[in-house]
Coordinates of C-alpha atoms in Angstrom, one line a residue:
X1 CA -37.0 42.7 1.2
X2 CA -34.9 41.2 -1.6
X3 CA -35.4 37.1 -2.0
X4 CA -32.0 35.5 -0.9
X5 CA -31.0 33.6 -4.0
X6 CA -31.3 29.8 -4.4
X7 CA -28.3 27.1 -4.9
X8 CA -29.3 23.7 -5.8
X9 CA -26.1 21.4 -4.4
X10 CA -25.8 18.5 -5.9
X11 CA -24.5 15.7 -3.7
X12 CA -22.5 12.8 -5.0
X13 CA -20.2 10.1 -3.2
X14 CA -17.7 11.7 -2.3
X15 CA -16.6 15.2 -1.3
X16 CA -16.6 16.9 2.2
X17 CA -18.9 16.5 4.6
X18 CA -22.5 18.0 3.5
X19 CA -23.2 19.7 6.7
X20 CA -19.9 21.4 6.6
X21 CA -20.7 22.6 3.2
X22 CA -24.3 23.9 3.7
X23 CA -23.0 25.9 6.7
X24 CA -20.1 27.9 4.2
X25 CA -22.8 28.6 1.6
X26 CA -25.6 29.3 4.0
X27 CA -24.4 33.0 4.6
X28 CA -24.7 33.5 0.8
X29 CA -27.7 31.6 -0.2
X30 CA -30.4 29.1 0.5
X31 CA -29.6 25.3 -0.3
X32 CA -31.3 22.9 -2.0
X33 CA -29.5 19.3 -2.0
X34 CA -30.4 17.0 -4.9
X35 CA -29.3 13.5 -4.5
X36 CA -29.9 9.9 -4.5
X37 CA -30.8 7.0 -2.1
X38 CA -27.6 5.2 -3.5
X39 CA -25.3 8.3 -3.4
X40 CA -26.1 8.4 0.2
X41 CA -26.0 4.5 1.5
X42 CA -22.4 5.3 0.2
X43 CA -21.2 8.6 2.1
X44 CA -19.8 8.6 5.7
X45 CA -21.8 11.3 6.5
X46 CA -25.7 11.6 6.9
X47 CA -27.7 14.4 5.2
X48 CA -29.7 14.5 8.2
X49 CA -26.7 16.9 9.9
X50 CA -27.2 19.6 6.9
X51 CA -30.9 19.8 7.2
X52 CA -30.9 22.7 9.4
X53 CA -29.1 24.8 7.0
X54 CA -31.0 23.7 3.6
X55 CA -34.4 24.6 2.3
X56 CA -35.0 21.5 0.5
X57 CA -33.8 18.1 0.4
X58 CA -34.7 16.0 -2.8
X59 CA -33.8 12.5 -2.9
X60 CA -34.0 10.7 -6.5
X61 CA -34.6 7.0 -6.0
X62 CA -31.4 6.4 -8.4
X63 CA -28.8 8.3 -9.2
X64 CA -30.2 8.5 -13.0
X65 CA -33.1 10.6 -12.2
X66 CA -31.0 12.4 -10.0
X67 CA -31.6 15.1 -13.0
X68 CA -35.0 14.4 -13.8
X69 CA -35.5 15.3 -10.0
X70 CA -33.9 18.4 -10.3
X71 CA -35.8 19.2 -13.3
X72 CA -38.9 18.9 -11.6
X73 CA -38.1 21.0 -8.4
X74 CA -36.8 23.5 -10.9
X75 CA -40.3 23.9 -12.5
X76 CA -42.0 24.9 -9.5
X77 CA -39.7 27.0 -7.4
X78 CA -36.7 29.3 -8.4
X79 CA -33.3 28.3 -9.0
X80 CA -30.3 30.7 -9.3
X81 CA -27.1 28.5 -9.2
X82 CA -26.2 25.0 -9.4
X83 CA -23.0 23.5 -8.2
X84 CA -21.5 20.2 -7.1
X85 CA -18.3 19.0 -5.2
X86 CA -18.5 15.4 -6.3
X87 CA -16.9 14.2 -9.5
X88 CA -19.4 11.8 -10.3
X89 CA -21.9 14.2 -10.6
X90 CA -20.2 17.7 -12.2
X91 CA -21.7 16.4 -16.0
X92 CA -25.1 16.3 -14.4
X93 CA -25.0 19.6 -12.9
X94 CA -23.3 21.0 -16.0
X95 CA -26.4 19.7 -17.5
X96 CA -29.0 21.2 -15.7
X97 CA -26.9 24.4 -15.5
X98 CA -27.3 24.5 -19.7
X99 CA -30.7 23.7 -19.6
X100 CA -31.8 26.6 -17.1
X101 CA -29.2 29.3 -18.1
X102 CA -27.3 29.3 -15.5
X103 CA -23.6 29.7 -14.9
X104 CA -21.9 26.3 -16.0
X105 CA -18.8 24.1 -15.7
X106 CA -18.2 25.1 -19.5
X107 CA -21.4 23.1 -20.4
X108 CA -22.1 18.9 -20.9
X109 CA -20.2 18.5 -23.8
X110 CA -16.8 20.5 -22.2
X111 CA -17.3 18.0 -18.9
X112 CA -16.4 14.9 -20.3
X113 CA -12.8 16.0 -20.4
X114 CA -12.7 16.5 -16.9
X115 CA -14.4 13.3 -15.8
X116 CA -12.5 10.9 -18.7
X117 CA -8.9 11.3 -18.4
X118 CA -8.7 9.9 -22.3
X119 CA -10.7 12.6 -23.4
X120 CA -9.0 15.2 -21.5
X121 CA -5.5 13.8 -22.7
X122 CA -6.6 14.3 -26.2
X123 CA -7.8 17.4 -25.9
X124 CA -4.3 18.8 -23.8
X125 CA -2.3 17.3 -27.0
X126 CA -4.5 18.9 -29.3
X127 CA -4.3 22.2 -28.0
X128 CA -0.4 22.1 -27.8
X129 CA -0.4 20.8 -24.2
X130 CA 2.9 18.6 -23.4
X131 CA 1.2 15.2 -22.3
X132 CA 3.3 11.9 -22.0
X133 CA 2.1 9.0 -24.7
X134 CA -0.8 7.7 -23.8
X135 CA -3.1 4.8 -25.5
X136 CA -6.6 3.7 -24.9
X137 CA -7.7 -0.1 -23.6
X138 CA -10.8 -1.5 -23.4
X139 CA -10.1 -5.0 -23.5
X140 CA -7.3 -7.3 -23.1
X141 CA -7.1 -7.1 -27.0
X142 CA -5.5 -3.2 -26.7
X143 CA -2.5 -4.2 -24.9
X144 CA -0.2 -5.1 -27.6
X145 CA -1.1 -1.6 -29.2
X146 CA -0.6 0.0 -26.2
X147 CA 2.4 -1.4 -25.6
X148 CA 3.8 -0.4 -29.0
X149 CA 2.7 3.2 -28.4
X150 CA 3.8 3.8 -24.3
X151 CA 7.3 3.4 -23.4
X152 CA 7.8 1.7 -20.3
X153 CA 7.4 2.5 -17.2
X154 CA 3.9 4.0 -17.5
X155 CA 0.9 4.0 -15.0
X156 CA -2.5 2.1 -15.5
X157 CA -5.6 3.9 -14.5
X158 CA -9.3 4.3 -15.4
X159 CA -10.2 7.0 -17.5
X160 CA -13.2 7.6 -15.5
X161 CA -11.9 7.5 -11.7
X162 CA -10.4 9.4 -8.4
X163 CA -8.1 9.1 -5.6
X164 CA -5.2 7.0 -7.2
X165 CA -7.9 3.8 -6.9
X166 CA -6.9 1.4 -9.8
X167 CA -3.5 3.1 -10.9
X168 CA -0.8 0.9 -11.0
X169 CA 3.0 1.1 -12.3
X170 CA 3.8 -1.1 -14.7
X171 CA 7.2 -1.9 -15.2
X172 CA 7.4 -5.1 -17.5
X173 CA 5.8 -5.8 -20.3
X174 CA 4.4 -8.7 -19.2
X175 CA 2.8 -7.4 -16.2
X176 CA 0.2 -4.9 -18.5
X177 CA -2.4 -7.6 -19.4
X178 CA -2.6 -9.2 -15.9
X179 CA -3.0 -6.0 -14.3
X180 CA -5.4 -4.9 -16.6
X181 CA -7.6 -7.8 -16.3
X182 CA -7.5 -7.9 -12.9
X183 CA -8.5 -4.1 -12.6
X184 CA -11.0 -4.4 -15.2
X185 CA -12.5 -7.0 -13.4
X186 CA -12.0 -4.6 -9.9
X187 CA -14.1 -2.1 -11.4
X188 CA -17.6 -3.5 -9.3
X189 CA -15.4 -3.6 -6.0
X190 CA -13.7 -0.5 -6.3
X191 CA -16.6 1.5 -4.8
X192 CA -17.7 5.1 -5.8
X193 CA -13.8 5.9 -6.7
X194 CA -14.6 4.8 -10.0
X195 CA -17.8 5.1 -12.2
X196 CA -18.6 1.6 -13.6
X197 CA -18.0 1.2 -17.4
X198 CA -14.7 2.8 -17.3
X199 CA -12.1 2.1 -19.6
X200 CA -8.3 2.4 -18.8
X201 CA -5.8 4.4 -19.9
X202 CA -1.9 3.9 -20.5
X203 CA 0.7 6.8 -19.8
X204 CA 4.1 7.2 -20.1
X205 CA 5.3 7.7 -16.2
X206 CA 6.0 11.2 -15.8
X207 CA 9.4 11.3 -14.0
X208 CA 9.7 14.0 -11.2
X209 CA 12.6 16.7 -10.3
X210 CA 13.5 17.9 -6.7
X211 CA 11.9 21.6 -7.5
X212 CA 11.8 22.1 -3.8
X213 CA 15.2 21.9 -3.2
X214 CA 14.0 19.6 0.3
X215 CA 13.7 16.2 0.6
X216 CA 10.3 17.4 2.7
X217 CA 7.7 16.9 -0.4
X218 CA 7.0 15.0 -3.4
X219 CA 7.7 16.6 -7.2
X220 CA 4.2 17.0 -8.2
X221 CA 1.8 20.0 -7.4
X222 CA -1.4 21.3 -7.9
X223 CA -3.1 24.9 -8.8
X224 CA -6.2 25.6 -7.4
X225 CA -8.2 28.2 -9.7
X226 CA -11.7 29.6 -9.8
X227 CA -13.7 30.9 -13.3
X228 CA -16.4 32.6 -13.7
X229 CA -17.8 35.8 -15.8
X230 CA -15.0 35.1 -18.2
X231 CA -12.4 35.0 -15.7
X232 CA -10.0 32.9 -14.6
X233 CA -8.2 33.3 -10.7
X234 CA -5.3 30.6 -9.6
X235 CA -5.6 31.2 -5.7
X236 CA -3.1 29.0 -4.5
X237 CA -0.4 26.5 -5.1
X238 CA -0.3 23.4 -2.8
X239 CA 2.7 21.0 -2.3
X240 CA 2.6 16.9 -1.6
X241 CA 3.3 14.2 1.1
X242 CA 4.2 11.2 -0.5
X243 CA 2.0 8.8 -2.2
X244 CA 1.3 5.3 -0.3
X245 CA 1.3 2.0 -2.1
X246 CA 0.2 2.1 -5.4
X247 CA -0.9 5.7 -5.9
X248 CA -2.5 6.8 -2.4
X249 CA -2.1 10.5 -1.2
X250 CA -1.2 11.0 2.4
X251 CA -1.4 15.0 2.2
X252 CA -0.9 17.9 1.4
X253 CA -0.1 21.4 2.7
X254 CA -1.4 25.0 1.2
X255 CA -0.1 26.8 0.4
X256 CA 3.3 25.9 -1.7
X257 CA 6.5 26.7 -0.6
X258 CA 8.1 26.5 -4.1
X259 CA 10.6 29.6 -4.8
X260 CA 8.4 32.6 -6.7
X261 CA 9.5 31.6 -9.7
X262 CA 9.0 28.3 -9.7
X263 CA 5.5 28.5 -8.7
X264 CA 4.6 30.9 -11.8
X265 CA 5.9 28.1 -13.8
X266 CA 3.7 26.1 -12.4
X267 CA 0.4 28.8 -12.7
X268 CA 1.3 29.4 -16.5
X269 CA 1.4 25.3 -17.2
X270 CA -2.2 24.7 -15.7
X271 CA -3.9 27.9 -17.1
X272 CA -3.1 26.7 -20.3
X273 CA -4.4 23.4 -19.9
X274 CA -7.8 24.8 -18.3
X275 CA -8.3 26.9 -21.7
X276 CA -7.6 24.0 -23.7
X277 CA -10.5 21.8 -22.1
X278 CA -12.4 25.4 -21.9
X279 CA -13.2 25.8 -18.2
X280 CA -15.7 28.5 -18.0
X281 CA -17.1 28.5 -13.9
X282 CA -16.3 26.9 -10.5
X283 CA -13.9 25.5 -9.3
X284 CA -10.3 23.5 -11.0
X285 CA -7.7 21.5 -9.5
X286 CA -4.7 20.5 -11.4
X287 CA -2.3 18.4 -10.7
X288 CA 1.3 18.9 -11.8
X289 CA 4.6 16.8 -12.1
X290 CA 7.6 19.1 -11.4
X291 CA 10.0 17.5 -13.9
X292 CA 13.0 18.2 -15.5
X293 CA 11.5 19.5 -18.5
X294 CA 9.2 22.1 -16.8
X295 CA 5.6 21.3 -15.1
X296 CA 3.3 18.5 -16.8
X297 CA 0.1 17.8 -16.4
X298 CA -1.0 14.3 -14.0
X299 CA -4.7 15.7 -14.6
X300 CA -7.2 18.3 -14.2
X301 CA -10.5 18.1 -12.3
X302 CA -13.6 20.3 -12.3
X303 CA -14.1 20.4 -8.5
X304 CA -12.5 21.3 -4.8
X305 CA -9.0 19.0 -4.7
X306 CA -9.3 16.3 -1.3
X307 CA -9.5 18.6 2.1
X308 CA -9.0 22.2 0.6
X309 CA -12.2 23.1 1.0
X310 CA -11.2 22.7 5.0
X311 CA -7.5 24.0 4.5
X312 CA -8.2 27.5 2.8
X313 CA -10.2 28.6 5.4
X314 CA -7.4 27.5 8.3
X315 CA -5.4 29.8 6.9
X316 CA -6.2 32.1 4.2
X317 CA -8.6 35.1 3.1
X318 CA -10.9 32.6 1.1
X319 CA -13.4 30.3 2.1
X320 CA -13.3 28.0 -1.1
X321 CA -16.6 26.7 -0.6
X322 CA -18.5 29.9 -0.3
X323 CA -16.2 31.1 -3.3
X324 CA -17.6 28.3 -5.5
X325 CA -21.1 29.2 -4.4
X326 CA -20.5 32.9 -5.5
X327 CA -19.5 32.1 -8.8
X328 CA -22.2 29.7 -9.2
X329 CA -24.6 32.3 -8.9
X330 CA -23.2 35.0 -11.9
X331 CA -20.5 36.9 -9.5
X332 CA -16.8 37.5 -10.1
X333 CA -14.4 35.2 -8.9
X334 CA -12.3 36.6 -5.9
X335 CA -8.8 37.4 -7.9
X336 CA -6.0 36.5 -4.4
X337 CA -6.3 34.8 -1.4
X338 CA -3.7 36.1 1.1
X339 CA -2.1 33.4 3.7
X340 CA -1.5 33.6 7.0
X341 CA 0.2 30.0 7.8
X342 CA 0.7 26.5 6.4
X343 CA -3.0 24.1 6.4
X344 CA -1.8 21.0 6.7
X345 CA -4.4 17.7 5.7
X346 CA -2.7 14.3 7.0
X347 CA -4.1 10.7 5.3
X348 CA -2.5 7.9 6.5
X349 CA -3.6 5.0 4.5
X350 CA -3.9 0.9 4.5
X351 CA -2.7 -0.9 2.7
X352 CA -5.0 -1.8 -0.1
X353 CA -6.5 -5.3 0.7
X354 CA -5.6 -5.3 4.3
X355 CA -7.2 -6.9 7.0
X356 CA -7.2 -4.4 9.6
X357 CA -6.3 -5.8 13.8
X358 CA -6.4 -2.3 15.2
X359 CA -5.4 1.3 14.7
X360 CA -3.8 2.9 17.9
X361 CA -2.7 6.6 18.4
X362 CA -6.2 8.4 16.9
X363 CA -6.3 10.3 20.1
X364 CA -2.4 11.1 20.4
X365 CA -2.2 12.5 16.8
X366 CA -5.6 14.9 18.2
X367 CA -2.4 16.4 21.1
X368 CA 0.3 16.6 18.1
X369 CA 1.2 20.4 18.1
X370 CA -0.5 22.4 15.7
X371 CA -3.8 19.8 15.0
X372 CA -6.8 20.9 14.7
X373 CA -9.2 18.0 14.2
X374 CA -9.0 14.2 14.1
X375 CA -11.5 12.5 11.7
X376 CA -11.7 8.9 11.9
X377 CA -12.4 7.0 8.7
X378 CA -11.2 3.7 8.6
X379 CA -9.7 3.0 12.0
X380 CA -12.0 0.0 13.0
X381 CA -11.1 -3.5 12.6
X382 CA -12.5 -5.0 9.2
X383 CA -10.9 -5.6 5.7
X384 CA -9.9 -2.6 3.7
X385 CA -12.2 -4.0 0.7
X386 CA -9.9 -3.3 -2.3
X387 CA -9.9 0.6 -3.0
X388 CA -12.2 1.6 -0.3
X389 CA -12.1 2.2 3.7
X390 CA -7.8 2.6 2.6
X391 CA -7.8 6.4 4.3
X392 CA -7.5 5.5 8.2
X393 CA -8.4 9.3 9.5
X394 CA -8.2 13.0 7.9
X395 CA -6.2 15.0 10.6
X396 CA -6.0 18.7 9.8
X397 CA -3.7 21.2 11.2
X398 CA -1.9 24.2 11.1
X399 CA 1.5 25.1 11.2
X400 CA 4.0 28.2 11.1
X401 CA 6.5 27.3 8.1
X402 CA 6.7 24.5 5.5
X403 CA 9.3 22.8 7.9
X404 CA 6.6 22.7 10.8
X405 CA 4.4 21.3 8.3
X406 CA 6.3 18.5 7.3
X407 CA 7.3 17.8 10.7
X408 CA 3.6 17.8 11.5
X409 CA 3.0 15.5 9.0
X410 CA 5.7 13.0 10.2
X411 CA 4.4 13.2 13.9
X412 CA 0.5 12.3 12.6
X413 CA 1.8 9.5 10.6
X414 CA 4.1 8.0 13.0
X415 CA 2.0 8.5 15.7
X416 CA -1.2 6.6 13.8
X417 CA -0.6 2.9 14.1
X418 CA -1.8 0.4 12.6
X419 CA -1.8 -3.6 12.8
X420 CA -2.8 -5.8 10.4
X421 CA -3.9 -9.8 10.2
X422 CA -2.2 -10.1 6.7
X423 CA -1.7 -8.4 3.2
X424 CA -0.3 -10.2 1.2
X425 CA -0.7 -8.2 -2.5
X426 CA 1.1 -8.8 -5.9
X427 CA 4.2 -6.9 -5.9
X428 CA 2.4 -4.0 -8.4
X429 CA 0.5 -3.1 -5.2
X430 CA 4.0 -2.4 -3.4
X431 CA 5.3 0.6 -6.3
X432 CA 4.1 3.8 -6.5
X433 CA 4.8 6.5 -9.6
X434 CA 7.1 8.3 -7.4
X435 CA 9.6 5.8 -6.2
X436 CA 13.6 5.4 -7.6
X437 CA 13.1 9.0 -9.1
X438 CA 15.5 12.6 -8.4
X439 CA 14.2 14.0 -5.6
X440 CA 13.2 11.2 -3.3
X441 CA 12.9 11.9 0.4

């Protein structure tokens, strides 16, 4: 009898639910989880749930020896694959994936483009990638120079952070140093969103078109793609909800319905900018503005994107997780997924800094037509705590067209209510990149 091979999962912050994501790569291989006692005081979920499904659980007392650990399991017992759906941690298991020859995210050094958006931005220009201007600040110090080199408007964000926690429009020029050292000093608070020690980055605001042709979705995009053996798939296009106050998603909804065309646009823009930064194995996400001038890149990110691991299989061919698993051990990635419907993830949000009365509706939005689950986040009372406990519930659904999807999305968030005590937050809180531009909705 032929061993079943051996993935070791490495488990960061944030990503989907463990358990969910043992149980997709259980029918191709047995788990090991490597993580951290920080890494999981800070998830919602427990790794208890998963343990039924996993060979080994090893749990490094900081989230530095989190490779060290690994390294030592590795020694003793067998190790065919390693993979991650965390951001924090996809250097570290690029790491131990070049020191044990296994497949890799393109190797350590190729990573840090994919977890510092500075880096990555240099590397897009270099390679002939259209990227807005975009200038570096580490201290209060830069802001003159960045000013001087980034037209305004332009967004604020850390170079080493997710979710839209941080970002800010800045519209004035006297609004840049404020913001900045108010962020900088927001870093500690911000939770695992962003990795401490980040710097920020300045970027031209990349101005969106109406590409839809519907006032249903917002003008950015993203391609999700899988590598590995020395190819690259795009599975799927997905389309936007629009962003909450100051760069918050609220969904999205796979697979696109962008015109043929259009959506080959799209396809050709991102698989450039993964073989400029060199992506070799798992999974990509990249996110797109649909502008005037053709598709530009927001960013692009070595992992899963938000809730598709949940969406694809709802309602397409591929399970994303498993897919991710498969490559990680040496096999071809699969080259279509076929759909069958619209997936459909719903985040309402708080604001950020809110001090939360209540959150009514949680069980109405579980009867909306087409809704699948109800997941409940942040709908107790308590204080939003800058960046984190902002996503009140991920609802997912399915629906029959991209109108039904939209209208699904309407329903959830009207139907989830909210009440607050007070939020009273500058006005740079209140903008987000996609307000005033063509296309609104």
């Amino acid at each position: 009898m032929t061993a079943r091979p051996t993935l070791m999962l490495f488990v960061g912050a944030r990503g989907i639910r463990v358990a969910d994501t043992c149980a997709a790569l259980a029918p191709i291989a047995e788990v090991v989880l490597v993580t951290s006692d920080r890494i999981v005081s800070r998830r919602a979920d427990r790794l208890a749930d998963a343990a039924e499904r996993v060979r080994d659980i090893v749990v490094a007392p900081t989230t530095g020896e989190i490779l060290t650990r690994a390294r030592e399991y590795a020694r003793d017992k067998p190790v065919d694959g390693a993979l991650t759906f965390s951001d924090d941690l996809v250097e570290v298991t690029a790491a131990f994936a070049a020191e044990h020859g296994l497949p890799g995210l393109g190797g350590p050094a190729a990573m840090v483009c994919y977890r510092d958006k500075f880096a990555q931005r240099r590397a897009l220009a270099a390679a002939g990638v259209p990227v807005p201007p975009f200038h570096l600040l580490r201290e209060p110090a830069d802001v003159d120079a960045a000013l001087a080199a980034v037209p305004l408007p332009a967004i604020l964000k850390p170079t080493r952070g997710s979710g839209g926690a941080l970002a800010f429009v800045i519209s004035r020029p006297e609004e840049l140093e404020p913001v900045l050292r108010e962020s900088l000093s927001g870093v500690a608070d911000a939770g695992a969103a962003i990795e401490s020690g980040t710097e920020f980055l300045l970027e031209g605001l990349l101005v969106g078109d109406n590409w839809h042709g519907t006032t249903y979705f917002a003008p950015y995009v993203s391609v999700e793609s899988i590598g590995g053996r020395g190819e690259i798939a795009h599975l799927a296009v997905t389309d936007r909800f629009p962003l909450a106050p100051p760069a918050l998603e609220t969904g999205m909804v796979l697979p696109s319905s962008l015109p043929a065309g259009r959506r080959a646009e799209v396809v050709d823009a991102a698989d450039k900018a993964l073989r400029a930064l060199r992506f070799d194995t798992g999974l990509a996400h990249t996110e797109l503005m649909l502008t005037a001038d053709g598709p530009r890149v927001i960013e692009v990110n070595a992992r899963a994107g938000g809730a598709l691991p949940y969406l694809f299989p709802l309602v397409s061919s591929v399970d994303l997780t498993r897919e991710a698993g498969r490559v990680a051990l040496g096999l071809s990635p699969r080259r279509a997924a076929e759909f069958g419907g619209y997936g459909v993830f719903v985040a309402p949000q708080h604001p950020v800094g809110a001090r939360v009365r209540r959150v009514d509706g949680l069980a109405a939005a579980a009867r909306v037509p087409g809704v699948r689950a109800v997941i409940p986040l942040a709908a107790e009372p308590g204080h939003t705590v800058d960046f984190r406990q902002t996503m009140i519930a991920a609802v997912l659904g399915v629906a029959a067209t991209a109108p039904d999807a939209a209208r699904l999305w309407r329903e959830v968030m009207d139907t989830i209510r909210p009440e607050y005590r007070e939020a009273n937050m500058p006005d740079h809180y209140h903008r987000t990149p996609m307000r005033g531009i063509a296309g609104a909705w």
